PDB file of C-alpha atoms in Angstrom:
ATOM      1  CA  UNK A   1      32.623 -51.083  24.390  1.00  0.00           C
ATOM      2  CA  UNK A   2      30.470 -51.627  21.352  1.00  0.00           C
ATOM      3  CA  UNK A   3      30.166 -47.866  20.843  1.00  0.00           C
ATOM      4  CA  UNK A   4      33.937 -47.432  21.177  1.00  0.00           C
ATOM      5  CA  UNK A   5      34.607 -50.175  18.666  1.00  0.00           C
ATOM      6  CA  UNK A   6      32.113 -48.614  16.268  1.00  0.00           C
ATOM      7  CA  UNK A   7      33.841 -45.251  16.546  1.00  0.00           C
ATOM      8  CA  UNK A   8      37.263 -46.783  15.975  1.00  0.00           C
ATOM      9  CA  UNK A   9      36.099 -48.719  12.937  1.00  0.00           C
ATOM     10  CA  UNK A  10      34.092 -45.872  11.378  1.00  0.00           C
ATOM     11  CA  UNK A  11      35.560 -43.808   8.595  1.00  0.00           C
ATOM     12  CA  UNK A  12      35.552 -40.025   8.749  1.00  0.00           C
ATOM     13  CA  UNK A  13      32.662 -38.338   6.897  1.00  0.00           C
ATOM     14  CA  UNK A  14      33.508 -36.989   3.489  1.00  0.00           C
ATOM     15  CA  UNK A  15      32.498 -33.488   2.378  1.00  0.00           C
ATOM     16  CA  UNK A  16      32.292 -32.405  -1.228  1.00  0.00           C
ATOM     17  CA  UNK A  17      34.203 -29.237  -2.019  1.00  0.00           C
ATOM     18  CA  UNK A  18      32.321 -26.607  -4.015  1.00  0.00           C
ATOM     19  CA  UNK A  19      34.062 -26.143  -7.333  1.00  0.00           C
ATOM     20  CA  UNK A  20      34.061 -22.488  -8.519  1.00  0.00           C
ATOM     21  CA  UNK A  21      32.702 -21.817 -12.023  1.00  0.00           C
ATOM     22  CA  UNK A  22      36.199 -20.992 -13.312  1.00  0.00           C
ATOM     23  CA  UNK A  23      39.772 -20.999 -12.020  1.00  0.00           C
ATOM     24  CA  UNK A  24      40.628 -18.037  -9.825  1.00  0.00           C
ATOM     25  CA  UNK A  25      36.973 -17.190  -9.256  1.00  0.00           C
ATOM     26  CA  UNK A  26      36.153 -15.208  -6.111  1.00  0.00           C
ATOM     27  CA  UNK A  27      32.830 -16.967  -5.694  1.00  0.00           C
ATOM     28  CA  UNK A  28      32.164 -17.841  -2.047  1.00  0.00           C
ATOM     29  CA  UNK A  29      28.644 -19.310  -2.038  1.00  0.00           C
ATOM     30  CA  UNK A  30      26.102 -20.794  -4.408  1.00  0.00           C
ATOM     31  CA  UNK A  31      22.345 -20.395  -3.892  1.00  0.00           C
ATOM     32  CA  UNK A  32      20.431 -22.770  -6.115  1.00  0.00           C
ATOM     33  CA  UNK A  33      22.080 -22.413  -9.516  1.00  0.00           C
ATOM     34  CA  UNK A  34      23.319 -18.857  -8.881  1.00  0.00           C
ATOM     35  CA  UNK A  35      26.931 -18.093  -7.946  1.00  0.00           C
ATOM     36  CA  UNK A  36      27.281 -15.216  -5.462  1.00  0.00           C
ATOM     37  CA  UNK A  37      30.431 -13.089  -5.567  1.00  0.00           C
ATOM     38  CA  UNK A  38      29.401 -10.089  -3.434  1.00  0.00           C
ATOM     39  CA  UNK A  39      26.623  -8.734  -1.212  1.00  0.00           C
ATOM     40  CA  UNK A  40      26.392 -12.092   0.544  1.00  0.00           C
ATOM     41  CA  UNK A  41      24.131 -10.853   3.345  1.00  0.00           C
ATOM     42  CA  UNK A  42      21.623  -9.419   0.866  1.00  0.00           C
ATOM     43  CA  UNK A  43      21.368 -12.600  -1.213  1.00  0.00           C
ATOM     44  CA  UNK A  44      21.228 -14.891   1.810  1.00  0.00           C
ATOM     45  CA  UNK A  45      18.427 -12.731   3.228  1.00  0.00           C
ATOM     46  CA  UNK A  46      16.517 -12.884  -0.072  1.00  0.00           C
ATOM     47  CA  UNK A  47      16.943 -16.648  -0.277  1.00  0.00           C
ATOM     48  CA  UNK A  48      15.648 -17.069   3.277  1.00  0.00           C
ATOM     49  CA  UNK A  49      12.850 -14.485   3.351  1.00  0.00           C
ATOM     50  CA  UNK A  50      11.911 -14.272  -0.334  1.00  0.00           C
ATOM     51  CA  UNK A  51       9.665 -17.367  -0.488  1.00  0.00           C
ATOM     52  CA  UNK A  52       7.871 -16.311   2.712  1.00  0.00           C
ATOM     53  CA  UNK A  53       7.183 -12.800   1.399  1.00  0.00           C
ATOM     54  CA  UNK A  54       6.081 -14.173  -1.956  1.00  0.00           C
ATOM     55  CA  UNK A  55       3.600 -16.478  -0.252  1.00  0.00           C
ATOM     56  CA  UNK A  56       2.279 -13.576   1.858  1.00  0.00           C
ATOM     57  CA  UNK A  57       1.791 -11.343  -1.205  1.00  0.00           C
ATOM     58  CA  UNK A  58      -0.065 -14.088  -3.056  1.00  0.00           C
ATOM     59  CA  UNK A  59      -2.458 -14.569  -0.141  1.00  0.00           C
ATOM     60  CA  UNK A  60      -2.817 -10.880   0.650  1.00  0.00           C
ATOM     61  CA  UNK A  61      -3.523  -9.741  -2.907  1.00  0.00           C
ATOM     62  CA  UNK A  62      -5.123 -12.904  -4.268  1.00  0.00           C
ATOM     63  CA  UNK A  63      -2.467 -13.482  -6.948  1.00  0.00           C
ATOM     64  CA  UNK A  64      -1.076 -16.637  -8.481  1.00  0.00           C
ATOM     65  CA  UNK A  65       2.549 -17.222  -9.502  1.00  0.00           C
ATOM     66  CA  UNK A  66       1.965 -16.045 -13.071  1.00  0.00           C
ATOM     67  CA  UNK A  67       0.512 -12.741 -11.859  1.00  0.00           C
ATOM     68  CA  UNK A  68       3.392 -12.249  -9.421  1.00  0.00           C
ATOM     69  CA  UNK A  69       5.828 -12.615 -12.316  1.00  0.00           C
ATOM     70  CA  UNK A  70       4.074  -9.827 -14.257  1.00  0.00           C
ATOM     71  CA  UNK A  71       4.902  -7.208 -11.595  1.00  0.00           C
ATOM     72  CA  UNK A  72       7.911  -4.938 -11.951  1.00  0.00           C
ATOM     73  CA  UNK A  73       9.557  -5.722  -8.617  1.00  0.00           C
ATOM     74  CA  UNK A  74      12.826  -4.095  -9.694  1.00  0.00           C
ATOM     75  CA  UNK A  75      10.942  -0.826 -10.164  1.00  0.00           C
ATOM     76  CA  UNK A  76       9.534  -1.024  -6.640  1.00  0.00           C
ATOM     77  CA  UNK A  77      13.027  -1.745  -5.311  1.00  0.00           C
ATOM     78  CA  UNK A  78      14.513   1.259  -7.150  1.00  0.00           C
ATOM     79  CA  UNK A  79      11.904   3.617  -5.740  1.00  0.00           C
ATOM     80  CA  UNK A  80      12.030   2.363  -2.149  1.00  0.00           C
ATOM     81  CA  UNK A  81      15.818   1.995  -2.037  1.00  0.00           C
ATOM     82  CA  UNK A  82      16.282   5.793  -1.890  1.00  0.00           C
ATOM     83  CA  UNK A  83      13.451   6.529   0.540  1.00  0.00           C
ATOM     84  CA  UNK A  84      13.977   7.774   4.073  1.00  0.00           C
ATOM     85  CA  UNK A  85      12.841   5.547   6.930  1.00  0.00           C
ATOM     86  CA  UNK A  86       9.477   7.289   7.438  1.00  0.00           C
ATOM     87  CA  UNK A  87       8.731   7.064   3.706  1.00  0.00           C
ATOM     88  CA  UNK A  88       9.755   3.396   3.662  1.00  0.00           C
ATOM     89  CA  UNK A  89       7.278   2.623   6.422  1.00  0.00           C
ATOM     90  CA  UNK A  90       4.471   4.512   4.716  1.00  0.00           C
ATOM     91  CA  UNK A  91       5.140   2.987   1.289  1.00  0.00           C
ATOM     92  CA  UNK A  92       4.967  -0.477   2.848  1.00  0.00           C
ATOM     93  CA  UNK A  93       1.621   0.450   4.399  1.00  0.00           C
ATOM     94  CA  UNK A  94       0.380   1.624   1.013  1.00  0.00           C
ATOM     95  CA  UNK A  95       1.517  -1.556  -0.712  1.00  0.00           C
ATOM     96  CA  UNK A  96      -0.178  -3.926   1.718  1.00  0.00           C
ATOM     97  CA  UNK A  97      -3.198  -1.911   2.838  1.00  0.00           C
ATOM     98  CA  UNK A  98      -1.979  -1.083   6.345  1.00  0.00           C
ATOM     99  CA  UNK A  99      -2.642   2.679   6.307  1.00  0.00           C
ATOM    100  CA  UNK A 100      -4.541   4.121   9.302  1.00  0.00           C
ATOM    101  CA  UNK A 101      -7.711   4.654   7.272  1.00  0.00           C
ATOM    102  CA  UNK A 102     -11.066   4.191   8.964  1.00  0.00           C
ATOM    103  CA  UNK A 103     -11.559   0.720   7.481  1.00  0.00           C
ATOM    104  CA  UNK A 104      -8.518  -0.449   9.466  1.00  0.00           C
ATOM    105  CA  UNK A 105      -9.074   1.679  12.565  1.00  0.00           C
ATOM    106  CA  UNK A 106     -12.677   0.495  12.661  1.00  0.00           C
ATOM    107  CA  UNK A 107     -11.460  -2.992  13.531  1.00  0.00           C
ATOM    108  CA  UNK A 108     -11.089  -1.770  17.114  1.00  0.00           C
ATOM    109  CA  UNK A 109     -12.932   1.575  17.107  1.00  0.00           C
ATOM    110  CA  UNK A 110     -16.055   0.161  15.403  1.00  0.00           C
ATOM    111  CA  UNK A 111     -16.563   3.356  13.326  1.00  0.00           C
ATOM    112  CA  UNK A 112     -15.429   3.258   9.686  1.00  0.00           C
ATOM    113  CA  UNK A 113     -17.133   6.458   8.506  1.00  0.00           C
ATOM    114  CA  UNK A 114     -15.323   8.496   5.842  1.00  0.00           C
ATOM    115  CA  UNK A 115     -14.450  11.978   7.171  1.00  0.00           C
ATOM    116  CA  UNK A 116     -15.248  13.688   3.880  1.00  0.00           C
ATOM    117  CA  UNK A 117     -18.515  12.174   2.705  1.00  0.00           C
ATOM    118  CA  UNK A 118     -21.439   9.941   3.666  1.00  0.00           C
ATOM    119  CA  UNK A 119     -19.646   6.685   2.759  1.00  0.00           C
ATOM    120  CA  UNK A 120     -19.741   4.406   5.803  1.00  0.00           C
ATOM    121  CA  UNK A 121     -16.512   2.520   5.052  1.00  0.00           C
ATOM    122  CA  UNK A 122     -13.347   4.468   4.200  1.00  0.00           C
ATOM    123  CA  UNK A 123     -11.177   1.960   2.335  1.00  0.00           C
ATOM    124  CA  UNK A 124      -7.906   2.663   0.532  1.00  0.00           C
ATOM    125  CA  UNK A 125      -9.663   2.944  -2.822  1.00  0.00           C
ATOM    126  CA  UNK A 126     -12.247   5.267  -1.314  1.00  0.00           C
ATOM    127  CA  UNK A 127      -9.511   7.891  -0.938  1.00  0.00           C
ATOM    128  CA  UNK A 128      -9.642   8.098  -4.736  1.00  0.00           C
ATOM    129  CA  UNK A 129     -13.450   8.132  -4.851  1.00  0.00           C
ATOM    130  CA  UNK A 130     -14.476  10.500  -2.036  1.00  0.00           C
ATOM    131  CA  UNK A 131     -16.784  13.231  -3.362  1.00  0.00           C
ATOM    132  CA  UNK A 132     -15.797  15.906  -0.838  1.00  0.00           C
ATOM    133  CA  UNK A 133     -15.041  19.084  -2.804  1.00  0.00           C
ATOM    134  CA  UNK A 134     -11.486  19.305  -1.459  1.00  0.00           C
ATOM    135  CA  UNK A 135     -10.788  15.662  -2.330  1.00  0.00           C
ATOM    136  CA  UNK A 136     -12.145  16.185  -5.847  1.00  0.00           C
ATOM    137  CA  UNK A 137      -9.915  19.217  -6.303  1.00  0.00           C
ATOM    138  CA  UNK A 138      -6.867  17.352  -4.940  1.00  0.00           C
ATOM    139  CA  UNK A 139      -7.493  14.488  -7.396  1.00  0.00           C
ATOM    140  CA  UNK A 140      -7.909  16.817 -10.360  1.00  0.00           C
ATOM    141  CA  UNK A 141      -4.833  18.879  -9.498  1.00  0.00           C
ATOM    142  CA  UNK A 142      -2.684  15.776  -8.971  1.00  0.00           C
ATOM    143  CA  UNK A 143      -3.749  14.108 -12.224  1.00  0.00           C
ATOM    144  CA  UNK A 144      -3.117  17.317 -14.164  1.00  0.00           C
ATOM    145  CA  UNK A 145       0.326  17.567 -12.599  1.00  0.00           C
ATOM    146  CA  UNK A 146       1.136  13.949 -13.502  1.00  0.00           C
ATOM    147  CA  UNK A 147       0.028  14.463 -17.091  1.00  0.00           C
ATOM    148  CA  UNK A 148       2.053  17.637 -17.502  1.00  0.00           C
ATOM    149  CA  UNK A 149       5.130  15.949 -16.026  1.00  0.00           C
ATOM    150  CA  UNK A 150       5.541  13.924 -19.254  1.00  0.00           C
ATOM    151  CA  UNK A 151       6.800  16.947 -21.180  1.00  0.00           C
ATOM    152  CA  UNK A 152      10.206  17.056 -19.545  1.00  0.00           C
ATOM    153  CA  UNK A 153      10.685  13.279 -19.835  1.00  0.00           C
ATOM    154  CA  UNK A 154      10.096  12.733 -23.524  1.00  0.00           C
ATOM    155  CA  UNK A 155       6.968  10.624 -22.989  1.00  0.00           C
ATOM    156  CA  UNK A 156       4.600  10.885 -25.940  1.00  0.00           C
ATOM    157  CA  UNK A 157       0.927  11.749 -25.637  1.00  0.00           C
ATOM    158  CA  UNK A 158      -0.386   8.291 -26.556  1.00  0.00           C
ATOM    159  CA  UNK A 159       1.514   6.484 -23.804  1.00  0.00           C
ATOM    160  CA  UNK A 160       0.574   9.105 -21.225  1.00  0.00           C
ATOM    161  CA  UNK A 161      -3.106   9.033 -22.206  1.00  0.00           C
ATOM    162  CA  UNK A 162      -3.212   5.266 -21.657  1.00  0.00           C
ATOM    163  CA  UNK A 163      -1.174   5.474 -18.440  1.00  0.00           C
ATOM    164  CA  UNK A 164      -3.476   8.166 -17.016  1.00  0.00           C
ATOM    165  CA  UNK A 165      -6.551   6.180 -18.077  1.00  0.00           C
ATOM    166  CA  UNK A 166      -5.160   3.148 -16.255  1.00  0.00           C
ATOM    167  CA  UNK A 167      -4.677   5.156 -13.056  1.00  0.00           C
ATOM    168  CA  UNK A 168      -8.225   6.514 -13.362  1.00  0.00           C
ATOM    169  CA  UNK A 169      -9.610   2.986 -13.808  1.00  0.00           C
ATOM    170  CA  UNK A 170      -7.732   2.098 -10.639  1.00  0.00           C
ATOM    171  CA  UNK A 171      -9.929   4.514  -8.680  1.00  0.00           C
ATOM    172  CA  UNK A 172     -12.773   2.010  -9.042  1.00  0.00           C
ATOM    173  CA  UNK A 173     -10.587  -1.054  -9.705  1.00  0.00           C
ATOM    174  CA  UNK A 174     -12.266  -1.450 -13.104  1.00  0.00           C
ATOM    175  CA  UNK A 175     -10.751  -3.036 -16.198  1.00  0.00           C
ATOM    176  CA  UNK A 176      -8.931  -0.923 -18.782  1.00  0.00           C
ATOM    177  CA  UNK A 177     -10.394  -1.283 -22.243  1.00  0.00           C
ATOM    178  CA  UNK A 178      -7.949  -2.238 -24.992  1.00  0.00           C
ATOM    179  CA  UNK A 179      -9.072  -0.596 -28.262  1.00  0.00           C
ATOM    180  CA  UNK A 180      -6.578  -0.126 -31.114  1.00  0.00           C
ATOM    181  CA  UNK A 181      -3.398   0.315 -29.082  1.00  0.00           C
ATOM    182  CA  UNK A 182       0.048  -0.590 -30.434  1.00  0.00           C
ATOM    183  CA  UNK A 183       1.052  -4.159 -29.562  1.00  0.00           C
ATOM    184  CA  UNK A 184       3.366  -3.401 -26.611  1.00  0.00           C
ATOM    185  CA  UNK A 185       0.962  -0.869 -25.113  1.00  0.00           C
ATOM    186  CA  UNK A 186      -1.937  -3.309 -25.413  1.00  0.00           C
ATOM    187  CA  UNK A 187       0.193  -5.971 -23.681  1.00  0.00           C
ATOM    188  CA  UNK A 188       0.930  -3.596 -20.788  1.00  0.00           C
ATOM    189  CA  UNK A 189      -2.784  -2.865 -20.399  1.00  0.00           C
ATOM    190  CA  UNK A 190      -3.710  -6.568 -20.385  1.00  0.00           C
ATOM    191  CA  UNK A 191      -0.992  -7.362 -17.839  1.00  0.00           C
ATOM    192  CA  UNK A 192      -2.127  -4.503 -15.592  1.00  0.00           C
ATOM    193  CA  UNK A 193      -5.720  -5.712 -15.821  1.00  0.00           C
ATOM    194  CA  UNK A 194      -4.573  -9.109 -14.570  1.00  0.00           C
ATOM    195  CA  UNK A 195      -2.603  -7.607 -11.690  1.00  0.00           C
ATOM    196  CA  UNK A 196      -5.459  -5.198 -10.916  1.00  0.00           C
ATOM    197  CA  UNK A 197      -5.840  -1.536 -11.813  1.00  0.00           C
ATOM    198  CA  UNK A 198      -6.437  -0.708  -8.152  1.00  0.00           C
ATOM    199  CA  UNK A 199      -3.111  -2.364  -7.341  1.00  0.00           C
ATOM    200  CA  UNK A 200      -1.462   0.176  -9.653  1.00  0.00           C
ATOM    201  CA  UNK A 201      -2.236   2.838  -7.033  1.00  0.00           C
ATOM    202  CA  UNK A 202      -0.452   0.702  -4.447  1.00  0.00           C
ATOM    203  CA  UNK A 203       2.682   0.488  -6.581  1.00  0.00           C
ATOM    204  CA  UNK A 204       2.222  -2.803  -8.435  1.00  0.00           C
ATOM    205  CA  UNK A 205       2.905  -1.928 -12.076  1.00  0.00           C
ATOM    206  CA  UNK A 206       3.310  -4.408 -14.903  1.00  0.00           C
ATOM    207  CA  UNK A 207       6.844  -4.901 -16.253  1.00  0.00           C
ATOM    208  CA  UNK A 208       5.530  -4.388 -19.762  1.00  0.00           C
ATOM    209  CA  UNK A 209       4.830  -0.679 -19.102  1.00  0.00           C
ATOM    210  CA  UNK A 210       8.569  -0.097 -19.414  1.00  0.00           C
ATOM    211  CA  UNK A 211       8.701  -2.089 -22.650  1.00  0.00           C
ATOM    212  CA  UNK A 212       5.805  -0.038 -24.021  1.00  0.00           C
ATOM    213  CA  UNK A 213       7.622   3.126 -23.006  1.00  0.00           C
ATOM    214  CA  UNK A 214      10.529   2.299 -25.308  1.00  0.00           C
ATOM    215  CA  UNK A 215       8.131   1.475 -28.132  1.00  0.00           C
ATOM    216  CA  UNK A 216       6.537   4.908 -27.689  1.00  0.00           C
ATOM    217  CA  UNK A 217       9.730   6.842 -28.269  1.00  0.00           C
ATOM    218  CA  UNK A 218      11.701   6.863 -25.008  1.00  0.00           C
ATOM    219  CA  UNK A 219      15.306   5.712 -25.470  1.00  0.00           C
ATOM    220  CA  UNK A 220      16.000   2.293 -24.022  1.00  0.00           C
ATOM    221  CA  UNK A 221      18.802   3.556 -21.762  1.00  0.00           C
ATOM    222  CA  UNK A 222      16.441   6.187 -20.297  1.00  0.00           C
ATOM    223  CA  UNK A 223      13.308   4.039 -20.000  1.00  0.00           C
ATOM    224  CA  UNK A 224      14.200   2.731 -16.544  1.00  0.00           C
ATOM    225  CA  UNK A 225      14.652   6.217 -15.048  1.00  0.00           C
ATOM    226  CA  UNK A 226      11.527   7.523 -16.791  1.00  0.00           C
ATOM    227  CA  UNK A 227       9.447   4.631 -15.444  1.00  0.00           C
ATOM    228  CA  UNK A 228      10.828   5.287 -11.958  1.00  0.00           C
ATOM    229  CA  UNK A 229       9.799   8.926 -12.291  1.00  0.00           C
ATOM    230  CA  UNK A 230       6.238   8.008 -13.374  1.00  0.00           C
ATOM    231  CA  UNK A 231       5.973   5.524 -10.503  1.00  0.00           C
ATOM    232  CA  UNK A 232       6.959   8.211  -8.007  1.00  0.00           C
ATOM    233  CA  UNK A 233       4.223  10.455  -9.391  1.00  0.00           C
ATOM    234  CA  UNK A 234       1.612   7.919  -8.282  1.00  0.00           C
ATOM    235  CA  UNK A 235       2.868   7.941  -4.693  1.00  0.00           C
ATOM    236  CA  UNK A 236       4.479  11.353  -4.237  1.00  0.00           C
ATOM    237  CA  UNK A 237       1.946  13.416  -6.171  1.00  0.00           C
ATOM    238  CA  UNK A 238      -1.424  11.645  -6.385  1.00  0.00           C
ATOM    239  CA  UNK A 239      -1.446   9.778  -3.077  1.00  0.00           C
ATOM    240  CA  UNK A 240       0.325  12.580  -1.182  1.00  0.00           C
ATOM    241  CA  UNK A 241      -2.191  15.197  -2.351  1.00  0.00           C
ATOM    242  CA  UNK A 242      -5.125  13.015  -1.332  1.00  0.00           C
ATOM    243  CA  UNK A 243      -3.631  11.888   1.988  1.00  0.00           C
ATOM    244  CA  UNK A 244      -2.772  15.447   3.063  1.00  0.00           C
ATOM    245  CA  UNK A 245      -6.232  16.674   2.056  1.00  0.00           C
ATOM    246  CA  UNK A 246      -7.977  13.799   3.803  1.00  0.00           C
ATOM    247  CA  UNK A 247      -6.059  14.439   7.035  1.00  0.00           C
ATOM    248  CA  UNK A 248      -6.837  18.158   6.824  1.00  0.00           C
ATOM    249  CA  UNK A 249     -10.549  17.347   6.562  1.00  0.00           C
ATOM    250  CA  UNK A 250     -10.341  14.866   9.451  1.00  0.00           C
ATOM    251  CA  UNK A 251      -8.363  16.987  11.896  1.00  0.00           C
ATOM    252  CA  UNK A 252      -9.103  20.613  10.987  1.00  0.00           C
ATOM    253  CA  UNK A 253     -12.708  20.814   9.843  1.00  0.00           C
ATOM    254  CA  UNK A 254     -16.162  19.675  10.992  1.00  0.00           C
ATOM    255  CA  UNK A 255     -16.572  16.330   9.260  1.00  0.00           C
ATOM    256  CA  UNK A 256     -18.715  13.240   8.881  1.00  0.00           C
ATOM    257  CA  UNK A 257     -16.447  11.095  11.062  1.00  0.00           C
ATOM    258  CA  UNK A 258     -16.776  13.419  14.052  1.00  0.00           C
ATOM    259  CA  UNK A 259     -20.547  13.421  13.602  1.00  0.00           C
ATOM    260  CA  UNK A 260     -20.653   9.623  13.451  1.00  0.00           C
ATOM    261  CA  UNK A 261     -18.330   9.314  16.455  1.00  0.00           C
ATOM    262  CA  UNK A 262     -20.400  11.802  18.450  1.00  0.00           C
ATOM    263  CA  UNK A 263     -23.621   9.934  17.673  1.00  0.00           C
ATOM    264  CA  UNK A 264     -21.978   6.664  18.651  1.00  0.00           C
ATOM    265  CA  UNK A 265     -20.770   8.096  21.974  1.00  0.00           C
ATOM    266  CA  UNK A 266     -24.205   9.616  22.640  1.00  0.00           C
ATOM    267  CA  UNK A 267     -25.906   6.257  22.222  1.00  0.00           C
ATOM    268  CA  UNK A 268     -23.360   4.559  24.514  1.00  0.00           C
ATOM    269  CA  UNK A 269     -23.762   7.203  27.221  1.00  0.00           C
ATOM    270  CA  UNK A 270     -27.557   6.911  27.063  1.00  0.00           C
ATOM    271  CA  UNK A 271     -27.246   3.131  27.395  1.00  0.00           C
ATOM    272  CA  UNK A 272     -25.013   3.513  30.451  1.00  0.00           C
ATOM    273  CA  UNK A 273     -27.503   5.983  31.935  1.00  0.00           C
ATOM    274  CA  UNK A 274     -30.436   3.627  31.384  1.00  0.00           C
ATOM    275  CA  UNK A 275     -28.519   0.709  32.920  1.00  0.00           C
ATOM    276  CA  UNK A 276     -26.624   2.587  35.631  1.00  0.00           C
ATOM    277  CA  UNK A 277     -28.258   0.730  38.529  1.00  0.00           C
ATOM    278  CA  UNK A 278     -27.139  -2.621  37.084  1.00  0.00           C
ATOM    279  CA  UNK A 279     -23.622  -1.493  36.182  1.00  0.00           C
ATOM    280  CA  UNK A 280     -22.590   0.675  39.154  1.00  0.00           C
ATOM    281  CA  UNK A 281     -22.862   0.476  42.877  1.00  0.00           C
ATOM    282  CA  UNK A 282     -25.832   2.219  44.474  1.00  0.00           C
ATOM    283  CA  UNK A 283     -23.656   5.106  45.640  1.00  0.00           C
ATOM    284  CA  UNK A 284     -22.118   5.687  42.171  1.00  0.00           C
ATOM    285  CA  UNK A 285     -25.229   5.273  40.046  1.00  0.00           C
ATOM    286  CA  UNK A 286     -26.044   8.982  40.087  1.00  0.00           C
ATOM    287  CA  UNK A 287     -22.727   9.720  38.322  1.00  0.00           C
ATOM    288  CA  UNK A 288     -24.165   8.211  35.145  1.00  0.00           C
ATOM    289  CA  UNK A 289     -27.484  10.059  35.397  1.00  0.00           C
ATOM    290  CA  UNK A 290     -27.376  11.586  31.916  1.00  0.00           C
ATOM    291  CA  UNK A 291     -30.170  12.953  29.805  1.00  0.00           C
ATOM    292  CA  UNK A 292     -30.051  14.022  26.172  1.00  0.00           C
ATOM    293  CA  UNK A 293     -29.466  17.702  26.966  1.00  0.00           C
ATOM    294  CA  UNK A 294     -26.599  16.987  29.337  1.00  0.00           C
ATOM    295  CA  UNK A 295     -24.902  14.675  26.826  1.00  0.00           C
ATOM    296  CA  UNK A 296     -25.296  17.260  24.058  1.00  0.00           C
ATOM    297  CA  UNK A 297     -23.442  19.843  26.163  1.00  0.00           C
ATOM    298  CA  UNK A 298     -20.467  17.527  26.676  1.00  0.00           C
ATOM    299  CA  UNK A 299     -17.368  17.984  24.551  1.00  0.00           C
ATOM    300  CA  UNK A 300     -15.946  15.129  22.510  1.00  0.00           C
ATOM    301  CA  UNK A 301     -13.014  14.587  24.898  1.00  0.00           C
ATOM    302  CA  UNK A 302     -15.330  14.312  27.913  1.00  0.00           C
ATOM    303  CA  UNK A 303     -17.565  11.837  26.086  1.00  0.00           C
ATOM    304  CA  UNK A 304     -14.531   9.701  25.272  1.00  0.00           C
ATOM    305  CA  UNK A 305     -13.430   9.688  28.918  1.00  0.00           C
ATOM    306  CA  UNK A 306     -16.800   8.348  29.930  1.00  0.00           C
TER     307      UNK A 306
END
């Protein structure tokens, strides 16, 4: 009875009605202080997932909020918006270090050997450092192609020299020196140093590159498209050349990774042979009776099966 009396005496809850910013407005929702008039799903998704992704990027790349705000996220969005699904997946792997390089595969295969040289840990940046002759040639050809691409886009030599130098510094993740550059160009270099020159190869460019582009002679209404074009050169020309060459070395030529893998399998097979009476039943122990000569005659596939 008490509950019924309470219900009867209670007043209906009041709800405040959202007042549109002006009469006749087609606004349907408001997120924070922003009125949304279209693309509701997109903005709701950003509001829900944006803070989570921002937190992940800060942890993953060791950035603070100020550094995050230096990055040209609109540029990344413009480039990825027109990519096919396979390219979208790969660009995301590039951005967050998820490519199937040996550093990542070694987390479960134990071997991180670079296919092209003696380096024992093939990281993302090592793709740009490998001293295999084919990798060196791919790097040189790609950088020459990027530099020459400026001619059809109205980019002056000074901007392109600094931009190329920044990419080259990214190979070793070293700081770009700021000598007597014009103000806007020097600002772009300092911002990129804070973000990380190695991150430039992953697609994280400072917003001030586009500002510097306009100061170096590119018309303001064309700066956005020109910056998008230069960004694509980093992924579609430089990275693509190196990735294709690296995979050719890995899959189509004798290489350091196969040697390291073979040596690793040899040592495992010898260990199994030495411990066969502890590991197998008495009747099966002879199956693992390997010696060095017998192991050497085995093919890679047979070694893997064992």
